[in-house]
XYZ file of C-alpha atoms in Angstrom:
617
model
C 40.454 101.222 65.214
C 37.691 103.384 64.619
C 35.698 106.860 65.293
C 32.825 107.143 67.787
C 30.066 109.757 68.214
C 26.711 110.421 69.839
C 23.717 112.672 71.571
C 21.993 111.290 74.567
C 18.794 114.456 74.575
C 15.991 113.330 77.022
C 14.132 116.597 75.529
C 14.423 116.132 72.131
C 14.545 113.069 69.521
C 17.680 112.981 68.085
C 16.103 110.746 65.280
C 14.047 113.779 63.861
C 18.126 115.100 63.139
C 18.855 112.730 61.158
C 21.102 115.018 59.021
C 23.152 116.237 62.523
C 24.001 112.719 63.480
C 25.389 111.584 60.363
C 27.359 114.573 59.640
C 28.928 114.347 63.668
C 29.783 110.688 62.163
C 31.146 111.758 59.018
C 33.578 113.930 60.977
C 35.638 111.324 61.639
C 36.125 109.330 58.491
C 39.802 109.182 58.480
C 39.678 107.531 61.543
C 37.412 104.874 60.070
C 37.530 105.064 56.158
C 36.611 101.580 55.464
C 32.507 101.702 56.529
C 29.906 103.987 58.406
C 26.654 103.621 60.593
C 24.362 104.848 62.721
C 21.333 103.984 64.989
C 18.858 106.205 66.401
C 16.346 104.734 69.186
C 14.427 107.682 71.415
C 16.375 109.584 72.923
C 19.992 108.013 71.865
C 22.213 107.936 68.442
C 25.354 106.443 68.079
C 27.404 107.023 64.958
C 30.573 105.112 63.816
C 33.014 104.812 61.399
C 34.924 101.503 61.028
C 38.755 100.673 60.341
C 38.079 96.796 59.948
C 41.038 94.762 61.683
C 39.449 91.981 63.489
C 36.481 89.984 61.795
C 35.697 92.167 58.868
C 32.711 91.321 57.687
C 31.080 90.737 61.301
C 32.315 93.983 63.200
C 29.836 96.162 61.756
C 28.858 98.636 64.260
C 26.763 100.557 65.615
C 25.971 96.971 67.123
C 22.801 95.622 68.457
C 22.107 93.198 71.315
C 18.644 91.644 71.981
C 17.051 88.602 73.256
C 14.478 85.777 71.625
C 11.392 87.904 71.741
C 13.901 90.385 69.971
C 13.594 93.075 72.030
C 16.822 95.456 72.211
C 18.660 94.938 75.197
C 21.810 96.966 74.944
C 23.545 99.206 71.848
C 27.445 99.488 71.419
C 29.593 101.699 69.318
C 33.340 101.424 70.024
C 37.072 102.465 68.967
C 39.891 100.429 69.559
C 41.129 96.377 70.450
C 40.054 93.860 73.516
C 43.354 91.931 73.406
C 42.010 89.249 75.546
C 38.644 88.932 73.926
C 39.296 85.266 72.757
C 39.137 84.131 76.305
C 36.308 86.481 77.323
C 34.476 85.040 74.692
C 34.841 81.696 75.854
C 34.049 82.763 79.483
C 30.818 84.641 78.197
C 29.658 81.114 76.565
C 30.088 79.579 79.692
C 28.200 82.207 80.875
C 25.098 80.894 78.651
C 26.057 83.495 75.852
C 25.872 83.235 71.997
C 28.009 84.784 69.397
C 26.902 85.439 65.674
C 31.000 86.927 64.967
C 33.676 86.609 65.510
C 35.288 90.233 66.636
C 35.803 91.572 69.661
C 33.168 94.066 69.487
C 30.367 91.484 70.143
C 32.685 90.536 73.161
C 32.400 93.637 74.388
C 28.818 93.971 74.025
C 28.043 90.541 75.613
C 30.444 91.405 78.802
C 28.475 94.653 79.389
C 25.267 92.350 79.393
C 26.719 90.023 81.596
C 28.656 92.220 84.292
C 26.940 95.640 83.642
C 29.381 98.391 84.078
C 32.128 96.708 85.650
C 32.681 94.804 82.197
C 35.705 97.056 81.931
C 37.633 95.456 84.286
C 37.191 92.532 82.096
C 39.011 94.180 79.273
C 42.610 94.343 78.459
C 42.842 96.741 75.587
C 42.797 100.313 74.291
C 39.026 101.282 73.947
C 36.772 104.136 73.923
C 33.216 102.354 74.385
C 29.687 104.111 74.099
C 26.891 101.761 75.177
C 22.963 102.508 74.892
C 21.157 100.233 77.696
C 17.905 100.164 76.884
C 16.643 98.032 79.546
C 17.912 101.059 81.900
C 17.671 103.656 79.406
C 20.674 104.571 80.396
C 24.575 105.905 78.351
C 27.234 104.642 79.725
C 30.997 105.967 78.218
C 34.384 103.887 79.071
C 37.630 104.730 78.397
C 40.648 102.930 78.586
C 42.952 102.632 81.708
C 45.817 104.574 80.209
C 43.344 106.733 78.155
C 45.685 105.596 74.807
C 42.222 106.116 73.128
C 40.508 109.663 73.304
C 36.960 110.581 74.285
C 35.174 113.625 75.018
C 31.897 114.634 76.128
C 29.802 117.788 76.065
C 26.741 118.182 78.777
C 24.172 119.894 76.754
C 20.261 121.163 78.895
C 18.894 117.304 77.567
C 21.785 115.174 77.935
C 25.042 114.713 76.210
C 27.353 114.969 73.473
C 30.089 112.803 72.687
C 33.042 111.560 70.316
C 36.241 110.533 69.864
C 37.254 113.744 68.248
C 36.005 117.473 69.281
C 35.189 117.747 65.672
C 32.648 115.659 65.972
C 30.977 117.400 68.770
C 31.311 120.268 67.420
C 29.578 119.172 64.088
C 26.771 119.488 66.796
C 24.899 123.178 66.953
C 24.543 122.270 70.547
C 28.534 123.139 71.142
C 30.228 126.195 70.637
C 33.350 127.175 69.444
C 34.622 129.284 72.160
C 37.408 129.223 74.446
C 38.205 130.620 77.393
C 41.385 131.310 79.257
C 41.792 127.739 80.877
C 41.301 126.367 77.459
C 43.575 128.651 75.879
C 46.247 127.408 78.927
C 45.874 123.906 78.221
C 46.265 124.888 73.792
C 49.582 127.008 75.153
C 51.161 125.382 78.010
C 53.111 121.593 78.146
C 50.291 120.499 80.236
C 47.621 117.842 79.416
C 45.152 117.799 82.227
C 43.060 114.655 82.680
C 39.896 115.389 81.750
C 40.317 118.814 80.467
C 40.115 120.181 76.867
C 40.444 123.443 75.025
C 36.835 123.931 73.868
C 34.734 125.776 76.792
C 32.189 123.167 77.863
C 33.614 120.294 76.658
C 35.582 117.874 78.683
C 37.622 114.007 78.044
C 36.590 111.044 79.681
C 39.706 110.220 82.380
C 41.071 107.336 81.837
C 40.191 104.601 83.554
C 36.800 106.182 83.927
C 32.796 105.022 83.548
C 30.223 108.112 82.965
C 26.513 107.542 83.438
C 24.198 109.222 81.751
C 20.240 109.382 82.158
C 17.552 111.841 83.208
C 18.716 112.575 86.267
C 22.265 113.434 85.027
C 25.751 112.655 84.915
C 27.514 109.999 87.194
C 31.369 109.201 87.147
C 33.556 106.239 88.332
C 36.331 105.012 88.333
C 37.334 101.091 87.421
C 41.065 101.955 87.326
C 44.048 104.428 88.459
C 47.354 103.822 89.830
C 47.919 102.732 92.943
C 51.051 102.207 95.786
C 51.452 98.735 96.440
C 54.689 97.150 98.259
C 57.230 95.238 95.453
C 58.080 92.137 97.028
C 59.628 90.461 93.891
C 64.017 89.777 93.499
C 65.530 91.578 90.912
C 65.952 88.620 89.176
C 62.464 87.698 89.462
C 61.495 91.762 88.018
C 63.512 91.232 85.200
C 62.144 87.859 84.572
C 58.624 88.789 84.795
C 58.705 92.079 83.274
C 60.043 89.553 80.125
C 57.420 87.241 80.473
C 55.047 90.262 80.218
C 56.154 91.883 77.119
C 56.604 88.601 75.635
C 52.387 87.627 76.959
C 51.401 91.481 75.618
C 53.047 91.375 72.387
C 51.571 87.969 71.541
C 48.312 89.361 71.872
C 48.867 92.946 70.272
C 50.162 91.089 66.987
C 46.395 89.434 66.590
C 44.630 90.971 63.493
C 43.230 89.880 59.803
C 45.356 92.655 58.360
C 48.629 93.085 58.265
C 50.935 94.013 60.589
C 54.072 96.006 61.300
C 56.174 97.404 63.865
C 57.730 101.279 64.180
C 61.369 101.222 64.568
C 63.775 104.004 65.738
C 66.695 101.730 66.786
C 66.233 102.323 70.928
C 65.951 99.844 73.413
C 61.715 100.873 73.484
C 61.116 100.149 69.620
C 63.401 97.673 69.365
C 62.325 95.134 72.470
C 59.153 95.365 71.006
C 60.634 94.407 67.477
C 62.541 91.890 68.375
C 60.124 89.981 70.637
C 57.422 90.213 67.408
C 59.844 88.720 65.371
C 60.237 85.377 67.820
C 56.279 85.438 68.073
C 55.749 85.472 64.544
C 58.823 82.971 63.587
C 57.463 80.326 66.556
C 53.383 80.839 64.808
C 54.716 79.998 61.398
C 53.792 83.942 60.173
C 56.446 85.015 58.507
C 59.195 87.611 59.428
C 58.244 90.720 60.841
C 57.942 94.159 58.924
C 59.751 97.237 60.236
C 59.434 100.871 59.191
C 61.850 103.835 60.362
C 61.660 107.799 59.206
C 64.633 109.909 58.585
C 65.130 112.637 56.572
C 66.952 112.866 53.200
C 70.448 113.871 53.433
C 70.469 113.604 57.406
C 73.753 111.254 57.784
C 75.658 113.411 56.286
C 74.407 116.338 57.795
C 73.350 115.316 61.009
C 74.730 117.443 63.834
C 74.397 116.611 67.491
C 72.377 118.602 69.895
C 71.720 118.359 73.497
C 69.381 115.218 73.266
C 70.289 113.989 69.583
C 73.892 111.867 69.715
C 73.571 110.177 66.480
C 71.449 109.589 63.836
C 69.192 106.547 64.317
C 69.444 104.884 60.894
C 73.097 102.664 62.193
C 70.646 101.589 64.677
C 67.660 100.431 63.005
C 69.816 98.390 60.154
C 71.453 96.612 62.991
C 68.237 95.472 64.649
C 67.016 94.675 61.613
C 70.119 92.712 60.748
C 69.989 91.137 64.327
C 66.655 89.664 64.600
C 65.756 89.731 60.597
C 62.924 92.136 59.620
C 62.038 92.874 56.146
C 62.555 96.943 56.993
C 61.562 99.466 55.044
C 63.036 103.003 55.922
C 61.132 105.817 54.958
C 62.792 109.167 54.079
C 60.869 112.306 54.209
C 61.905 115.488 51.990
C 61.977 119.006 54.733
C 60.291 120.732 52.251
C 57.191 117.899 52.589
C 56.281 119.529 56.191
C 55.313 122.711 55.069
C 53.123 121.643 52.065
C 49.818 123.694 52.662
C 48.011 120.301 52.006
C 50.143 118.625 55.021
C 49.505 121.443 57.413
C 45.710 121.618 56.793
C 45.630 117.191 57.289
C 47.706 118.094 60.795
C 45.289 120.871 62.386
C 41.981 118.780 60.453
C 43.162 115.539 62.741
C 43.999 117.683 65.987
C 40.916 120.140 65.924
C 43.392 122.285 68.302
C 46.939 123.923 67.884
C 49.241 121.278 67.978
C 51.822 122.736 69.648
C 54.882 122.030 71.372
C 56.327 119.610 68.954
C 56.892 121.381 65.769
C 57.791 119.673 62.765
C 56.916 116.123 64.558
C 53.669 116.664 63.581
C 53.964 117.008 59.871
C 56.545 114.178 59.875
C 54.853 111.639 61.426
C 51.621 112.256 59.293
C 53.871 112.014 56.372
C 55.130 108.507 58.212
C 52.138 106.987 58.644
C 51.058 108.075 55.474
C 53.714 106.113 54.252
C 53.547 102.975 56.063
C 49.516 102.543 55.717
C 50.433 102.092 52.309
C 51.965 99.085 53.462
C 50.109 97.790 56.640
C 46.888 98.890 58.277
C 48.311 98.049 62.359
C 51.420 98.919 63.588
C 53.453 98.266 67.058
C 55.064 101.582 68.825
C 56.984 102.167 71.868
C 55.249 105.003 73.587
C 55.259 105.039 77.502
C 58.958 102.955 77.990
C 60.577 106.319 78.575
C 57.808 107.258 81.534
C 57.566 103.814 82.714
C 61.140 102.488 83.628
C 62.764 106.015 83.600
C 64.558 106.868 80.782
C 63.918 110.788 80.205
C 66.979 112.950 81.429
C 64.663 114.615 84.410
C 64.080 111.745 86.231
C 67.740 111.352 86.637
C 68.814 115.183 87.340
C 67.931 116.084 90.811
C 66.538 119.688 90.263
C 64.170 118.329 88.145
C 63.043 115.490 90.993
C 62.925 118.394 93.190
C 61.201 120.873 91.818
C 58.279 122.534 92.449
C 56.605 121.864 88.668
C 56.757 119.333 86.120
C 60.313 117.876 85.641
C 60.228 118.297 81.737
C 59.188 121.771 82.635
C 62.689 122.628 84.263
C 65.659 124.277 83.128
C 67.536 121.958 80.471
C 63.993 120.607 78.756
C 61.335 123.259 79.036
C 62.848 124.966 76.023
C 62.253 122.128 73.837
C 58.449 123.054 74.991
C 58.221 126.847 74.881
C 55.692 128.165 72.194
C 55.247 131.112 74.034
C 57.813 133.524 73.366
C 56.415 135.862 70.465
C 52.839 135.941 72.172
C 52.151 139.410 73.284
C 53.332 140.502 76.666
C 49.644 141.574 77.966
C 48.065 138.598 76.869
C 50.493 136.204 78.680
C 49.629 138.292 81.700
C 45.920 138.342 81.351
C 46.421 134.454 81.020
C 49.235 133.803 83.622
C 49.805 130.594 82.353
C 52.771 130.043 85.278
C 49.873 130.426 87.657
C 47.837 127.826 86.019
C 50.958 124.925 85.886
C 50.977 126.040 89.653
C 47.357 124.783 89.957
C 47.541 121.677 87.657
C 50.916 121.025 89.597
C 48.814 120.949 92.873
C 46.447 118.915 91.229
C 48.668 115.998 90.355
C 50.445 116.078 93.570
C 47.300 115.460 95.384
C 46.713 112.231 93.470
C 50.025 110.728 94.017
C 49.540 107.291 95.943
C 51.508 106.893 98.893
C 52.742 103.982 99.883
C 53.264 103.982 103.818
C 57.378 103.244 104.950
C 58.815 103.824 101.528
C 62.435 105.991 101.687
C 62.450 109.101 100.794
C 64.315 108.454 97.513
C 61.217 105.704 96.100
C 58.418 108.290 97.754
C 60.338 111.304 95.565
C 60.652 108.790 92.231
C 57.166 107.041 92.757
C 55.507 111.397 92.364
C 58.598 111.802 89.308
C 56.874 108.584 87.542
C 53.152 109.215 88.580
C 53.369 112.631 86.823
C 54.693 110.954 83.625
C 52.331 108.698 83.468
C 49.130 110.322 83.925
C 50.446 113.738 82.413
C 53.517 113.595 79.979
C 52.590 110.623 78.689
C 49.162 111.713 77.662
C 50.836 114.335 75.164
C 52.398 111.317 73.510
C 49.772 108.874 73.023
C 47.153 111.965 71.939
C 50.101 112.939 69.258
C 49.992 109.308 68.154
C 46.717 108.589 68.083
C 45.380 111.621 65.830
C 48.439 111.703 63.231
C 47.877 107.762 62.772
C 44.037 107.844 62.460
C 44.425 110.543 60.342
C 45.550 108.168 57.516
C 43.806 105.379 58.555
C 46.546 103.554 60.868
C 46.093 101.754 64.297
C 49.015 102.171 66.523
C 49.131 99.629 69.137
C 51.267 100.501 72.484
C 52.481 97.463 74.543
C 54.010 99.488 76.998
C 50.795 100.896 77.889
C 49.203 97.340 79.245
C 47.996 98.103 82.496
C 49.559 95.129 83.966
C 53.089 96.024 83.170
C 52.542 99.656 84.341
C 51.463 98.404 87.883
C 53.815 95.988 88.153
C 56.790 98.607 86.835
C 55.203 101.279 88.860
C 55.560 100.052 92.033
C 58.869 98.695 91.773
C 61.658 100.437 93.481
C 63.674 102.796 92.109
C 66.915 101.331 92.631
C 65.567 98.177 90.888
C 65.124 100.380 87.741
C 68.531 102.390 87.765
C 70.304 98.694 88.815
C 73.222 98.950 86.353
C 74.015 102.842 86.384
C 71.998 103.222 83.311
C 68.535 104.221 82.315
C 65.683 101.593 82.277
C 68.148 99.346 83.723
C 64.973 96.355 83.793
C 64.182 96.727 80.310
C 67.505 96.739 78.879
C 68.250 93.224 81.336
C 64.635 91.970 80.020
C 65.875 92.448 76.949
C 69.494 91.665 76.525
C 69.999 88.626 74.769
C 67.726 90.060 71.705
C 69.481 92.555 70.993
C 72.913 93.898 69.468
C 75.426 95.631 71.775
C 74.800 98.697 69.716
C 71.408 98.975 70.834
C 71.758 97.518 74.534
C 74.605 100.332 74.922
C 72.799 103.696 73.051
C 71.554 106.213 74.823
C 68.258 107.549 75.101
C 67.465 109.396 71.659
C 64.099 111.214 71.292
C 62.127 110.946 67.381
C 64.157 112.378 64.956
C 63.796 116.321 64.154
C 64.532 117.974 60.749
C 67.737 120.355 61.311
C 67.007 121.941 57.224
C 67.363 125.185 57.429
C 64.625 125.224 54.675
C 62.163 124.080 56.903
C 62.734 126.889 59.034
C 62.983 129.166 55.996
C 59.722 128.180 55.016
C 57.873 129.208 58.327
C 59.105 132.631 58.137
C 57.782 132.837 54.335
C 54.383 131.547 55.877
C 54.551 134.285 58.781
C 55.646 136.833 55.999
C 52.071 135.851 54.577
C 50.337 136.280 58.130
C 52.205 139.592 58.826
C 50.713 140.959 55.563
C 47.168 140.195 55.814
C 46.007 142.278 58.389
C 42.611 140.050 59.232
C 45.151 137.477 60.610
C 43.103 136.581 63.467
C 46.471 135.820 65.369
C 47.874 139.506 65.168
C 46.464 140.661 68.124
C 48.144 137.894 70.133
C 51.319 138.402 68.948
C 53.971 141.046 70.372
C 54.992 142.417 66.942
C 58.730 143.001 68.049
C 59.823 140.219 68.929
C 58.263 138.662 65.928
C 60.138 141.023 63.778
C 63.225 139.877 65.756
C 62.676 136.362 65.054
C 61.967 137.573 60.990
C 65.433 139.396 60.861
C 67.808 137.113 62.542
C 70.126 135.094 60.190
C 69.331 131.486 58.982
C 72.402 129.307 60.641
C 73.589 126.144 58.329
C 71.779 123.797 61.139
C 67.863 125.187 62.003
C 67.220 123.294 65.921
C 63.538 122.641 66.895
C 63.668 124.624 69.917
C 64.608 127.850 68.420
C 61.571 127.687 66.216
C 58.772 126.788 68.508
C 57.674 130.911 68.893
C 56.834 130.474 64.980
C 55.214 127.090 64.824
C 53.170 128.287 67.674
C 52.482 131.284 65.817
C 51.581 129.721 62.801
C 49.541 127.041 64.122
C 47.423 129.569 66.118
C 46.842 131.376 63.047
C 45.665 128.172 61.300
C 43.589 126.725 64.031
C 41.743 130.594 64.576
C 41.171 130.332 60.876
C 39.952 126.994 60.241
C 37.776 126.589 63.572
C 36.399 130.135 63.499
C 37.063 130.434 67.219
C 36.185 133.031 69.576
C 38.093 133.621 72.329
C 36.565 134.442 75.693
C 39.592 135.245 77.598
């Protein structure tokens, strides 16, 4: 995993700044601590910064293609894995091609030579790719098709910006650190927009997407999306090949020269993926697999139910670990941790926006990370399960199926993602943030895939899953990716393997609600790994600190903010109702949702701060 920047300028030599380039590379060190470089030809640079996990000392990059009379041919910088690059390479010699490495980033390099920009199809990986064709002089920018790795781009009057990170764009005097009211929207609002971001001017790469750059402009493609596509297959047969999938995916997401572990929360997601590493790695002679799971300290025997927390997940992980035989290492965070001044200023420095919405997630799965890269520089997650086979409450209540917005946006979960409520009443009318769901809503609707003769249940489910997908799912994997490259980490995320999401996608809905349960397919793909326990749990989101202290410890930090009157958040916030929330008695048990108003708050006040922004709204 790695960091990628650069500036395409058809006016202007990015070579005479030098300085410019390296510090839009330097931006991004956590994501690559381990080496930098750059290369400047014309009108092109292309920085990177390298977390080594396949071929370490032949993945340097930027990297360089040419041909006997040793003219450059092509340039690559690039984030992320090619999980099938062993048997690219060996179609690319067939092809007449030569390898000096052995990593996948001269696989990559040599399949844009030999197929251009359809290469991507090629891949089967998580990737953000910028290539320099020289031959064409010509940028071209692919993303991955689930978009698990991030890249933006800013047009500038000679061409274009572009990194894995807004901060390093905006390292760049050529962007500006304004936002307008849409941007604003997309900071406040559960709503991740393909190809949107916050910054005015700047926008992400969709996923499954090919820009062209060169001095006529800007051309987009796409290699991938989701499409409709009639399920022919049993049930048996789904079962059996959505097993024979996650078995084929793993396998190939375990490949690295570094070591490897998996993140385990004790759910059917975390703990397929677990259990089907340990086989791979007990059948290839590596070992027994390690396992890492975050609580906090003191939560069994304080733990209190809430409306989407049964139990505590700690019974759960020791009895996958006991199952299947992991050496497991649970890591237990201290509340008072995710306030630290030094964790908060790590959290906005790796999100470059306000990362709202999730509260003290944030801080705790920095500190996690933190924790396990000590330990192991990849890691195996379970991101996209709940979105791919169904196993959120809203796909399974009917007046969130049938609503006119975004299921996790109806009554019974949009609280959990309401950071609105102590913003001030005439700027939440100025920005009419229900207006603008309205429009994304639209949006999405219009790219559902149809798929002609399907009931009206499957046509209803098929929209329920596409939104999830291509919008809540995005939230997930952006979380992810910035809080583990912000120590160093690469997250790998099997579910996200385009092949299973077709294949999942299009399968009936009855297939996947078979047994009365949710993600009735993975739970029969993966029955005989795993303990009753785990087969029989319910859906449990990541674990949330109920410490009063924590929430104790906000108010102190607004107490700061109310005091120092060049706050830059004050005139956003309605000072009433923050007063309200300032007054009110601590209960024994502090729940997430009934302090997002102050990590919004807070988190605004931070970001303003730290970014110097300048709202246009």
């Amino acid at each position: 995993m790695c960091g990628i920047t650069g500036w395409y300028d058809r006016d202007r030599a990015p070579e005479r700044d030098h300085v410019v380039v390296r510090r839009m590379t330097q931006t991004m060190e956590c994501r690559g601590p381990d080496e930098e470089g750059t290369w400047i030809s014309g009108p092109i640079a292309l920085g990177h910064r390298r977390l080594s996990i396949i071929d370490l000392e032949g993945g340097k990059q930027p990297m360089v293609a040419g041909h006997e009379e040793d003219r450059t041919l092509a340039a690559l910088t690039f984030c992320g894995e090619v999980y099938n690059y062993r048997e690219l390479r060996a179609e690319l010699v067939q092809h007449g091609h030569t390898f000096r490495t052995n990593s996948d980033t001269e696989v990559v390099l040599r399949a844009y030579l030999q197929w251009g920009v359809d290469f991507a199809r090629h891949l089967n990986g998580m990737f953000a790719i910028g290539i320099w064709d020289e031959v064409r002089q010509e940028l071209v920018l692919v993303r991955d098709r689930m978009g698990v790795k991030p890249l933006y781009y800013h047009p500038t009057p000679g061409g274009l910006l572009f990194g894995s990170e807004p901060k390093a764009i905006l390292a760049n005097p050529q962007a500006r650190r304004t936002v307008d009211r849409a941007g604003l929207c997309e900071a406040l609002d559960m709503v991740k927009t393909p190809g949107a971001a916050v910054f005015s001017g700047m926008h992400e790469v969709l996923p499954g997407e090919v820009l062209r750059v060169d001095a006529t402009g800007i051309r987009k493609s796409r290699y991938w999306k989701l499409e409709a596509a009639e399920h022919t297959d049993t049930r048996d047969r789904t079962i059996a090949n959505v097993r024979d999938l996650l078995e084929d995916i793993v396998a190939r997401q375990l490949i690295s020269d570094v070591p490897v572990c998996t993140l385990l929360s004790g759910g059917l997601d975390s703990s397929t993926i677990t259990a089907i590493a340990a086989q791979v790695l007990e059948r290839e002679g590596r070992g027994r697999v390690n396992s890492f799971s975050v609580d906090f300290k003191g939560s069994n025997e304080s733990f209190e139910p809430d409306a989407v927390r049964g139990a505590p997940d700690a019974p759960f992980v020791r009895d996958l670990s006991a199952h299947v035989g992991t050496d497991h290492q649970e890591i237990l965070l201290d509340s008072g941790e995710l306030s630290e001044p030094s964790v908060r200023a790590a959290v906005l420095r790796a999100t470059d926006v306000p990362p709202a919405f999730w509260g003290d997630m944030w801080p705790s799965l920095y500190l996690l990370f933190r924790a396990v890269r000590r330990h192991s520089t990849v890691a195996l997650s379970g991101e996209s399960a709940d979105e791919l086979f169904g196993g959120y409450l809203w796909f399974h209540r009917p007046e969130a199926v049938d609503a006119t917005t975004f299921p996790w946006l109806t009554s019974g979960s949009a609280r959990y993602f309401g950071g609105t409520s102590l913003l001030d009443g005439g700027l939440r009318e100025k920005l009419d943030i229900p207006g603008y769901r309205a429009d994304r809503y639209a949006d999405a609707l219009a790219e559902v895939p149809v798929l002609p003769g399907e009931s009206d249940v499957d046509r209803r489910m098929r929209k329920v899953s596409y939104l999830n997908l291509t919008r809540f799912v995005q939230t997930l994997l952006d979380r992810k990716d910035r809080m583990s490259m912000a120590v160093g980490l690469e997250v790998r995320v099997p579910f996200c393997d385009h092949r299973l999401v077709e294949y999942v996608f299009n399968t009936p809905w009855e297939m996947k609600t078979f047994d009365g349960q949710e993600k009735s397919l993975l739970r029969a793909a993966a029955r005989d790994l795993l303990p009753a326990s785990i087969l029989e749990r319910k859906k449990t989101p990541y674990p949330a600190t109920q410490d009063p202290g924590y929430e104790a410890a906000l108010r102190a930090e607004m107490a700061e903010v109310l005091s120092d009157r060049n706050a830059p958040v004050h005139p956003l916030l309605d000072r009433t109702k923050v007063d309200r929330v300032m007054d009110r008695s601590l209960s024994a048990t502090s729940l997430p949702y009934s302090r997002g108003g102050l990590e919004m708050a807070l988190w605004l006040n931070r970001w303003l701060t730290a970014y110097d922004v300048t709202l246009d709204i």
